[in-house]
Amino acid sequence: MITSANNSVIKKLKKLRQKKYRMKERRFLVEGVHLVEEALVSNIAVDTLVTSEDAPLLSVDISAHRGRVLEVNASVFATLSDTESPQGWLAVCKMPAEVEVPCGNVLLLDGIRDPGNLGTMIRTAEAAGLAGIYVSEDTVDLYNPKVIRATQGVMFHLPVIVADLKKEVSSLKEEGIKIYGTDMHSEFSYRDAKPQGATYALLLGNEAQGISPELLSSTDKTVSVPIMGEAESLNVAVTAGIIMYDWIHRERGIR
């Protein structure tokens, strides 16, 4: 059992809180019982498990885990934890080398800065049956602990790719996929936009500035979610959820 926070292995694990070190090592941290369990049953490679002496048992069998398992005392685990109430489990996971998005409806996210918003949209997109997500290079780090927590492990099961959105939009158009962008000033409601049965890409932008002008001009159509009250706008993750679920429900004839 590791009992000192000055242990060399513990020091290296702490560095994974920093984006620069995560990208260098191609590793990221997953914390909490549910998220660690999700990582273990997914295709994500887990090379280290860290458990506290007072940690609860996991509901998944870790005997097949081929990486190392480190046991630490509660005080050492607290120095690794990013939460106020540590659950005693942490996993060090490898970033996927290559990710491909299969054919189907996709989400395009331009300059999302809030980790909670990004994580919520990833979780909602998976729940709504989308094939994958492309995020711009200036979007918040996918492996930010707050993003991972907000996805509740869904990001281990849905392809999410950091990409040049200009190139992705161009490629999608070449494949005949319509690009719909959200714009609060659009005269078209999302309810009147998506053709029945057609594959689509839904583009949403930065919380404050919206979609960049260049990307917005490349969309086939812009849509808005009508505001009935006095609010100036809706949260970007809320907007994404409303549109994705409406379109998938209508596509499948769900009322």
PDB file of C-alpha atoms in Angstrom:
ATOM      1  CA  MET A   1       0.000   0.000   0.000  1.00  0.00           C
ATOM      2  CA  ILE A   2       1.228   3.481  -0.881  1.00  0.00           C
ATOM      3  CA  THR A   3       1.080   5.748   2.149  1.00  0.00           C
ATOM      4  CA  SER A   4       2.974   8.823   0.970  1.00  0.00           C
ATOM      5  CA  ALA A   5       1.765  11.501  -1.443  1.00  0.00           C
ATOM      6  CA  ASN A   6       5.435  12.046  -2.310  1.00  0.00           C
ATOM      7  CA  ASN A   7       5.661   8.614  -3.922  1.00  0.00           C
ATOM      8  CA  SER A   8       7.003   8.988  -7.487  1.00  0.00           C
ATOM      9  CA  VAL A   9       4.050   7.128  -9.026  1.00  0.00           C
ATOM     10  CA  ILE A  10       1.569   9.341  -7.183  1.00  0.00           C
ATOM     11  CA  LYS A  11       3.389  12.454  -8.369  1.00  0.00           C
ATOM     12  CA  LYS A  12       3.093  11.289 -11.987  1.00  0.00           C
ATOM     13  CA  LEU A  13      -0.601  10.565 -11.568  1.00  0.00           C
ATOM     14  CA  LYS A  14      -1.179  14.060 -10.183  1.00  0.00           C
ATOM     15  CA  LYS A  15       0.374  15.548 -13.314  1.00  0.00           C
ATOM     16  CA  LEU A  16      -2.426  14.013 -15.381  1.00  0.00           C
ATOM     17  CA  ARG A  17      -4.675  16.769 -14.053  1.00  0.00           C
ATOM     18  CA  GLN A  18      -2.829  19.066 -16.480  1.00  0.00           C
ATOM     19  CA  LYS A  19      -3.879  19.055 -20.134  1.00  0.00           C
ATOM     20  CA  LYS A  20      -0.288  19.452 -21.326  1.00  0.00           C
ATOM     21  CA  TYR A  21       0.832  16.343 -19.452  1.00  0.00           C
ATOM     22  CA  ARG A  22      -2.276  14.379 -20.493  1.00  0.00           C
ATOM     23  CA  MET A  23      -1.548  15.053 -24.152  1.00  0.00           C
ATOM     24  CA  LYS A  24       2.139  14.194 -23.729  1.00  0.00           C
ATOM     25  CA  GLU A  25       1.416  10.878 -22.022  1.00  0.00           C
ATOM     26  CA  ARG A  26      -1.776  10.167 -24.013  1.00  0.00           C
ATOM     27  CA  ARG A  27      -3.400   9.223 -20.703  1.00  0.00           C
ATOM     28  CA  PHE A  28      -6.289  10.631 -18.691  1.00  0.00           C
ATOM     29  CA  LEU A  29      -7.892  10.063 -15.310  1.00  0.00           C
ATOM     30  CA  VAL A  30     -11.344   8.660 -14.621  1.00  0.00           C
ATOM     31  CA  GLU A  31     -12.662   8.913 -11.075  1.00  0.00           C
ATOM     32  CA  GLY A  32     -15.606   7.435  -9.219  1.00  0.00           C
ATOM     33  CA  VAL A  33     -17.233   4.017  -8.969  1.00  0.00           C
ATOM     34  CA  HIS A  34     -19.615   4.371 -11.916  1.00  0.00           C
ATOM     35  CA  LEU A  35     -17.112   5.958 -14.296  1.00  0.00           C
ATOM     36  CA  VAL A  36     -14.395   3.423 -13.505  1.00  0.00           C
ATOM     37  CA  GLU A  37     -16.875   0.597 -14.071  1.00  0.00           C
ATOM     38  CA  GLU A  38     -17.921   2.134 -17.396  1.00  0.00           C
ATOM     39  CA  ALA A  39     -14.291   2.411 -18.467  1.00  0.00           C
ATOM     40  CA  LEU A  40     -13.614  -1.228 -17.576  1.00  0.00           C
ATOM     41  CA  VAL A  41     -16.529  -2.554 -19.649  1.00  0.00           C
ATOM     42  CA  SER A  42     -15.817  -0.298 -22.637  1.00  0.00           C
ATOM     43  CA  ASN A  43     -13.192  -0.527 -25.361  1.00  0.00           C
ATOM     44  CA  ILE A  44     -11.055   2.060 -23.587  1.00  0.00           C
ATOM     45  CA  ALA A  45      -7.690   0.660 -22.480  1.00  0.00           C
ATOM     46  CA  VAL A  46      -7.232   0.968 -18.714  1.00  0.00           C
ATOM     47  CA  ASP A  47      -3.594   0.578 -17.739  1.00  0.00           C
ATOM     48  CA  THR A  48      -3.794   1.411 -14.021  1.00  0.00           C
ATOM     49  CA  LEU A  49      -6.440   1.153 -11.315  1.00  0.00           C
ATOM     50  CA  VAL A  50      -6.004   3.086  -8.090  1.00  0.00           C
ATOM     51  CA  THR A  51      -8.095   2.108  -5.093  1.00  0.00           C
ATOM     52  CA  SER A  52      -8.331   3.479  -1.587  1.00  0.00           C
ATOM     53  CA  GLU A  53      -8.216   1.209   1.440  1.00  0.00           C
ATOM     54  CA  ASP A  54     -11.818   2.146   2.273  1.00  0.00           C
ATOM     55  CA  ALA A  55     -13.189   1.874  -1.282  1.00  0.00           C
ATOM     56  CA  PRO A  56     -16.414  -0.069  -1.940  1.00  0.00           C
ATOM     57  CA  LEU A  57     -16.375  -3.154  -4.154  1.00  0.00           C
ATOM     58  CA  LEU A  58     -17.014  -2.619  -7.848  1.00  0.00           C
ATOM     59  CA  SER A  59     -19.932  -4.367  -9.526  1.00  0.00           C
ATOM     60  CA  VAL A  60     -17.666  -5.488 -12.387  1.00  0.00           C
ATOM     61  CA  ASP A  61     -15.017  -8.192 -12.176  1.00  0.00           C
ATOM     62  CA  ILE A  62     -11.546  -6.642 -12.254  1.00  0.00           C
ATOM     63  CA  SER A  63      -9.707  -9.969 -12.303  1.00  0.00           C
ATOM     64  CA  ALA A  64      -9.411  -9.695 -16.091  1.00  0.00           C
ATOM     65  CA  HIS A  65      -7.751  -6.287 -15.791  1.00  0.00           C
ATOM     66  CA  ARG A  66      -4.234  -6.742 -17.125  1.00  0.00           C
ATOM     67  CA  GLY A  67      -2.806  -3.463 -15.892  1.00  0.00           C
ATOM     68  CA  ARG A  68      -1.477  -2.689 -12.467  1.00  0.00           C
ATOM     69  CA  VAL A  69      -3.638  -2.110  -9.401  1.00  0.00           C
ATOM     70  CA  LEU A  70      -2.364   0.335  -6.813  1.00  0.00           C
ATOM     71  CA  GLU A  71      -3.759   0.457  -3.296  1.00  0.00           C
ATOM     72  CA  VAL A  72      -3.299   3.725  -1.435  1.00  0.00           C
ATOM     73  CA  ASN A  73      -4.458   5.027   1.910  1.00  0.00           C
ATOM     74  CA  ALA A  74      -7.318   7.517   2.169  1.00  0.00           C
ATOM     75  CA  SER A  75      -5.123  10.574   2.600  1.00  0.00           C
ATOM     76  CA  VAL A  76      -3.065   9.767  -0.500  1.00  0.00           C
ATOM     77  CA  PHE A  77      -6.205   9.120  -2.529  1.00  0.00           C
ATOM     78  CA  ALA A  78      -7.556  12.509  -1.452  1.00  0.00           C
ATOM     79  CA  THR A  79      -4.539  14.191  -3.068  1.00  0.00           C
ATOM     80  CA  LEU A  80      -5.390  12.486  -6.370  1.00  0.00           C
ATOM     81  CA  SER A  81      -9.107  13.133  -6.225  1.00  0.00           C
ATOM     82  CA  ASP A  82     -10.813  15.926  -8.141  1.00  0.00           C
ATOM     83  CA  THR A  83     -14.061  15.629  -6.165  1.00  0.00           C
ATOM     84  CA  GLU A  84     -15.236  16.801  -2.752  1.00  0.00           C
ATOM     85  CA  SER A  85     -16.364  13.302  -1.742  1.00  0.00           C
ATOM     86  CA  PRO A  86     -13.911  10.732  -3.163  1.00  0.00           C
ATOM     87  CA  GLN A  87     -15.344   7.266  -3.813  1.00  0.00           C
ATOM     88  CA  GLY A  88     -12.015   5.474  -3.612  1.00  0.00           C
ATOM     89  CA  TRP A  89     -11.641   4.420  -7.239  1.00  0.00           C
ATOM     90  CA  LEU A  90      -9.603   5.974 -10.025  1.00  0.00           C
ATOM     91  CA  ALA A  91      -8.492   4.648 -13.412  1.00  0.00           C
ATOM     92  CA  VAL A  92      -5.702   5.758 -15.704  1.00  0.00           C
ATOM     93  CA  CYS A  93      -6.941   5.293 -19.266  1.00  0.00           C
ATOM     94  CA  LYS A  94      -5.215   5.507 -22.623  1.00  0.00           C
ATOM     95  CA  MET A  95      -6.518   7.982 -25.163  1.00  0.00           C
ATOM     96  CA  PRO A  96      -7.782   6.138 -28.260  1.00  0.00           C
ATOM     97  CA  ALA A  97      -5.214   6.190 -31.074  1.00  0.00           C
ATOM     98  CA  GLU A  98      -7.780   6.440 -33.849  1.00  0.00           C
ATOM     99  CA  VAL A  99     -11.498   7.065 -33.691  1.00  0.00           C
ATOM    100  CA  GLU A 100     -13.935   6.762 -36.573  1.00  0.00           C
ATOM    101  CA  VAL A 101     -17.502   8.001 -36.692  1.00  0.00           C
ATOM    102  CA  PRO A 102     -19.837   5.538 -38.438  1.00  0.00           C
ATOM    103  CA  CYS A 103     -22.464   6.673 -40.928  1.00  0.00           C
ATOM    104  CA  GLY A 104     -25.408   8.431 -39.345  1.00  0.00           C
ATOM    105  CA  ASN A 105     -26.497  11.682 -37.756  1.00  0.00           C
ATOM    106  CA  VAL A 106     -23.709  13.667 -36.127  1.00  0.00           C
ATOM    107  CA  LEU A 107     -23.193  16.651 -33.860  1.00  0.00           C
ATOM    108  CA  LEU A 108     -20.691  19.392 -34.712  1.00  0.00           C
ATOM    109  CA  LEU A 109     -19.558  21.588 -31.817  1.00  0.00           C
ATOM    110  CA  ASP A 110     -17.736  24.851 -32.470  1.00  0.00           C
ATOM    111  CA  GLY A 111     -15.782  26.462 -29.646  1.00  0.00           C
ATOM    112  CA  ILE A 112     -17.673  25.057 -26.657  1.00  0.00           C
ATOM    113  CA  ARG A 113     -15.863  26.320 -23.570  1.00  0.00           C
ATOM    114  CA  ASP A 114     -17.817  25.012 -20.606  1.00  0.00           C
ATOM    115  CA  PRO A 115     -16.911  21.421 -19.654  1.00  0.00           C
ATOM    116  CA  GLY A 116     -20.367  20.788 -18.230  1.00  0.00           C
ATOM    117  CA  ASN A 117     -22.015  21.831 -21.481  1.00  0.00           C
ATOM    118  CA  LEU A 118     -19.712  19.641 -23.557  1.00  0.00           C
ATOM    119  CA  GLY A 119     -20.197  16.622 -21.316  1.00  0.00           C
ATOM    120  CA  THR A 120     -23.969  17.067 -21.272  1.00  0.00           C
ATOM    121  CA  MET A 121     -24.144  17.269 -25.072  1.00  0.00           C
ATOM    122  CA  ILE A 122     -22.017  14.141 -25.453  1.00  0.00           C
ATOM    123  CA  ARG A 123     -24.305  12.283 -23.042  1.00  0.00           C
ATOM    124  CA  THR A 124     -27.473  13.544 -24.744  1.00  0.00           C
ATOM    125  CA  ALA A 125     -26.195  12.778 -28.245  1.00  0.00           C
ATOM    126  CA  GLU A 126     -25.485   9.171 -27.288  1.00  0.00           C
ATOM    127  CA  ALA A 127     -28.891   8.831 -25.648  1.00  0.00           C
ATOM    128  CA  ALA A 128     -30.564  10.261 -28.759  1.00  0.00           C
ATOM    129  CA  GLY A 129     -28.845   7.702 -30.975  1.00  0.00           C
ATOM    130  CA  LEU A 130     -26.413   9.928 -32.856  1.00  0.00           C
ATOM    131  CA  ALA A 131     -23.470   8.246 -34.572  1.00  0.00           C
ATOM    132  CA  GLY A 132     -20.783  10.547 -33.229  1.00  0.00           C
ATOM    133  CA  ILE A 133     -19.517  14.044 -32.534  1.00  0.00           C
ATOM    134  CA  TYR A 134     -16.895  16.317 -34.069  1.00  0.00           C
ATOM    135  CA  VAL A 135     -15.563  19.133 -31.877  1.00  0.00           C
ATOM    136  CA  SER A 136     -13.434  22.074 -32.970  1.00  0.00           C
ATOM    137  CA  GLU A 137      -9.827  22.355 -31.882  1.00  0.00           C
ATOM    138  CA  ASP A 138     -10.640  25.319 -29.616  1.00  0.00           C
ATOM    139  CA  THR A 139     -13.326  23.408 -27.738  1.00  0.00           C
ATOM    140  CA  VAL A 140     -12.614  22.578 -24.087  1.00  0.00           C
ATOM    141  CA  ASP A 141     -10.391  19.517 -23.587  1.00  0.00           C
ATOM    142  CA  LEU A 142     -12.345  16.273 -24.016  1.00  0.00           C
ATOM    143  CA  TYR A 143     -10.421  14.722 -21.143  1.00  0.00           C
ATOM    144  CA  ASN A 144     -11.041  17.507 -18.660  1.00  0.00           C
ATOM    145  CA  PRO A 145     -12.307  15.727 -15.500  1.00  0.00           C
ATOM    146  CA  LYS A 146     -15.466  17.853 -15.483  1.00  0.00           C
ATOM    147  CA  VAL A 147     -16.267  16.826 -19.060  1.00  0.00           C
ATOM    148  CA  ILE A 148     -15.790  13.158 -18.215  1.00  0.00           C
ATOM    149  CA  ARG A 149     -18.018  13.419 -15.139  1.00  0.00           C
ATOM    150  CA  ALA A 150     -20.746  15.210 -17.093  1.00  0.00           C
ATOM    151  CA  THR A 151     -20.816  12.433 -19.705  1.00  0.00           C
ATOM    152  CA  GLN A 152     -21.337   9.820 -16.957  1.00  0.00           C
ATOM    153  CA  GLY A 153     -19.152   7.414 -18.925  1.00  0.00           C
ATOM    154  CA  VAL A 154     -21.016   7.779 -22.215  1.00  0.00           C
ATOM    155  CA  MET A 155     -17.916   9.188 -23.921  1.00  0.00           C
ATOM    156  CA  PHE A 156     -16.398   5.699 -23.665  1.00  0.00           C
ATOM    157  CA  HIS A 157     -19.126   4.419 -25.985  1.00  0.00           C
ATOM    158  CA  LEU A 158     -19.617   7.264 -28.501  1.00  0.00           C
ATOM    159  CA  PRO A 159     -16.987   8.391 -31.036  1.00  0.00           C
ATOM    160  CA  VAL A 160     -15.919  11.975 -30.294  1.00  0.00           C
ATOM    161  CA  ILE A 161     -13.252  13.487 -32.541  1.00  0.00           C
ATOM    162  CA  VAL A 162     -11.318  16.747 -32.308  1.00  0.00           C
ATOM    163  CA  ALA A 163     -11.248  18.042 -35.866  1.00  0.00           C
ATOM    164  CA  ASP A 164     -10.989  20.964 -38.254  1.00  0.00           C
ATOM    165  CA  LEU A 165     -14.710  21.659 -38.572  1.00  0.00           C
ATOM    166  CA  LYS A 166     -14.315  23.493 -41.885  1.00  0.00           C
ATOM    167  CA  LYS A 167     -12.897  20.336 -43.438  1.00  0.00           C
ATOM    168  CA  GLU A 168     -15.504  18.127 -41.757  1.00  0.00           C
ATOM    169  CA  VAL A 169     -18.371  20.291 -42.985  1.00  0.00           C
ATOM    170  CA  SER A 170     -16.946  20.143 -46.502  1.00  0.00           C
ATOM    171  CA  SER A 171     -16.582  16.348 -46.329  1.00  0.00           C
ATOM    172  CA  LEU A 172     -20.091  15.871 -44.967  1.00  0.00           C
ATOM    173  CA  LYS A 173     -21.532  18.014 -47.743  1.00  0.00           C
ATOM    174  CA  GLU A 174     -19.685  15.951 -50.334  1.00  0.00           C
ATOM    175  CA  GLU A 175     -21.441  12.915 -48.859  1.00  0.00           C
ATOM    176  CA  GLY A 176     -24.784  14.632 -49.351  1.00  0.00           C
ATOM    177  CA  ILE A 177     -25.380  15.307 -45.666  1.00  0.00           C
ATOM    178  CA  LYS A 178     -27.241  18.518 -44.851  1.00  0.00           C
ATOM    179  CA  ILE A 179     -25.690  20.858 -42.290  1.00  0.00           C
ATOM    180  CA  TYR A 180     -28.086  22.598 -39.905  1.00  0.00           C
ATOM    181  CA  GLY A 181     -26.708  25.365 -37.723  1.00  0.00           C
ATOM    182  CA  THR A 182     -28.352  26.868 -34.666  1.00  0.00           C
ATOM    183  CA  ASP A 183     -28.787  30.635 -34.737  1.00  0.00           C
ATOM    184  CA  MET A 184     -31.044  32.475 -32.302  1.00  0.00           C
ATOM    185  CA  HIS A 185     -31.809  35.018 -35.037  1.00  0.00           C
ATOM    186  CA  SER A 186     -32.930  32.437 -37.596  1.00  0.00           C
ATOM    187  CA  GLU A 187     -36.483  32.817 -38.880  1.00  0.00           C
ATOM    188  CA  PHE A 188     -36.815  29.036 -39.162  1.00  0.00           C
ATOM    189  CA  SER A 189     -37.889  26.929 -36.211  1.00  0.00           C
ATOM    190  CA  TYR A 190     -36.111  23.606 -35.720  1.00  0.00           C
ATOM    191  CA  ARG A 191     -39.581  22.041 -36.044  1.00  0.00           C
ATOM    192  CA  ASP A 192     -39.766  23.054 -39.693  1.00  0.00           C
ATOM    193  CA  ALA A 193     -36.238  22.193 -40.735  1.00  0.00           C
ATOM    194  CA  LYS A 194     -35.197  18.566 -40.831  1.00  0.00           C
ATOM    195  CA  PRO A 195     -36.390  16.572 -43.870  1.00  0.00           C
ATOM    196  CA  GLN A 196     -38.057  13.288 -42.973  1.00  0.00           C
ATOM    197  CA  GLY A 197     -35.587  10.411 -42.963  1.00  0.00           C
ATOM    198  CA  ALA A 198     -32.588  12.451 -44.137  1.00  0.00           C
ATOM    199  CA  THR A 199     -29.223  12.098 -42.411  1.00  0.00           C
ATOM    200  CA  TYR A 200     -28.107  15.358 -40.843  1.00  0.00           C
ATOM    201  CA  ALA A 201     -25.303  17.173 -39.070  1.00  0.00           C
ATOM    202  CA  LEU A 202     -26.356  19.590 -36.333  1.00  0.00           C
ATOM    203  CA  LEU A 203     -23.884  22.421 -35.705  1.00  0.00           C
ATOM    204  CA  LEU A 204     -23.864  24.388 -32.449  1.00  0.00           C
ATOM    205  CA  GLY A 205     -21.515  27.155 -31.388  1.00  0.00           C
ATOM    206  CA  ASN A 206     -19.780  28.874 -28.524  1.00  0.00           C
ATOM    207  CA  GLU A 207     -21.883  29.782 -25.493  1.00  0.00           C
ATOM    208  CA  ALA A 208     -21.304  33.527 -25.913  1.00  0.00           C
ATOM    209  CA  GLN A 209     -20.511  34.066 -29.594  1.00  0.00           C
ATOM    210  CA  GLY A 210     -22.402  31.247 -31.267  1.00  0.00           C
ATOM    211  CA  ILE A 211     -21.141  29.578 -34.436  1.00  0.00           C
ATOM    212  CA  SER A 212     -18.196  31.312 -36.108  1.00  0.00           C
ATOM    213  CA  PRO A 213     -19.293  33.389 -39.150  1.00  0.00           C
ATOM    214  CA  GLU A 214     -17.322  31.263 -41.612  1.00  0.00           C
ATOM    215  CA  LEU A 215     -18.901  28.024 -40.409  1.00  0.00           C
ATOM    216  CA  LEU A 216     -22.348  29.589 -40.156  1.00  0.00           C
ATOM    217  CA  SER A 217     -22.168  30.675 -43.789  1.00  0.00           C
ATOM    218  CA  SER A 218     -21.403  27.088 -44.823  1.00  0.00           C
ATOM    219  CA  THR A 219     -24.596  25.636 -43.326  1.00  0.00           C
ATOM    220  CA  ASP A 220     -27.461  24.546 -45.549  1.00  0.00           C
ATOM    221  CA  LYS A 221     -29.977  26.048 -43.159  1.00  0.00           C
ATOM    222  CA  THR A 222     -30.040  27.788 -39.804  1.00  0.00           C
ATOM    223  CA  VAL A 223     -32.653  27.020 -37.176  1.00  0.00           C
ATOM    224  CA  SER A 224     -33.709  28.405 -33.833  1.00  0.00           C
ATOM    225  CA  VAL A 225     -35.627  27.250 -30.787  1.00  0.00           C
ATOM    226  CA  PRO A 226     -38.471  29.758 -30.286  1.00  0.00           C
ATOM    227  CA  ILE A 227     -38.370  31.688 -27.008  1.00  0.00           C
ATOM    228  CA  MET A 228     -41.816  32.053 -25.444  1.00  0.00           C
ATOM    229  CA  GLY A 229     -40.845  34.014 -22.334  1.00  0.00           C
ATOM    230  CA  GLU A 230     -38.494  36.859 -21.483  1.00  0.00           C
ATOM    231  CA  ALA A 231     -35.246  34.853 -21.632  1.00  0.00           C
ATOM    232  CA  GLU A 232     -32.798  36.144 -24.229  1.00  0.00           C
ATOM    233  CA  SER A 233     -31.527  32.692 -25.126  1.00  0.00           C
ATOM    234  CA  LEU A 234     -31.273  29.055 -24.109  1.00  0.00           C
ATOM    235  CA  ASN A 235     -28.231  27.212 -22.805  1.00  0.00           C
ATOM    236  CA  VAL A 236     -26.426  25.535 -25.717  1.00  0.00           C
ATOM    237  CA  ALA A 237     -26.734  22.057 -24.184  1.00  0.00           C
ATOM    238  CA  VAL A 238     -30.473  22.561 -23.657  1.00  0.00           C
ATOM    239  CA  THR A 239     -30.856  23.711 -27.262  1.00  0.00           C
ATOM    240  CA  ALA A 240     -28.971  20.663 -28.514  1.00  0.00           C
ATOM    241  CA  GLY A 241     -31.132  18.302 -26.463  1.00  0.00           C
ATOM    242  CA  ILE A 242     -34.416  19.834 -27.618  1.00  0.00           C
ATOM    243  CA  ILE A 243     -33.491  19.604 -31.295  1.00  0.00           C
ATOM    244  CA  MET A 244     -31.875  16.157 -31.229  1.00  0.00           C
ATOM    245  CA  TYR A 245     -34.778  14.550 -29.407  1.00  0.00           C
ATOM    246  CA  ASP A 246     -37.429  16.235 -31.516  1.00  0.00           C
ATOM    247  CA  TRP A 247     -35.780  15.163 -34.741  1.00  0.00           C
ATOM    248  CA  ILE A 248     -35.153  11.581 -33.662  1.00  0.00           C
ATOM    249  CA  HIS A 249     -38.701  11.250 -32.321  1.00  0.00           C
ATOM    250  CA  ARG A 250     -40.211  12.494 -35.570  1.00  0.00           C
ATOM    251  CA  GLU A 251     -37.870  10.304 -37.600  1.00  0.00           C
ATOM    252  CA  ARG A 252     -39.043   7.235 -35.672  1.00  0.00           C
ATOM    253  CA  GLY A 253     -42.664   8.268 -35.406  1.00  0.00           C
ATOM    254  CA  ILE A 254     -42.516   8.674 -31.627  1.00  0.00           C
ATOM    255  CA  ARG A 255     -45.013  11.083 -30.090  1.00  0.00           C
TER     256      ARG A 255
END
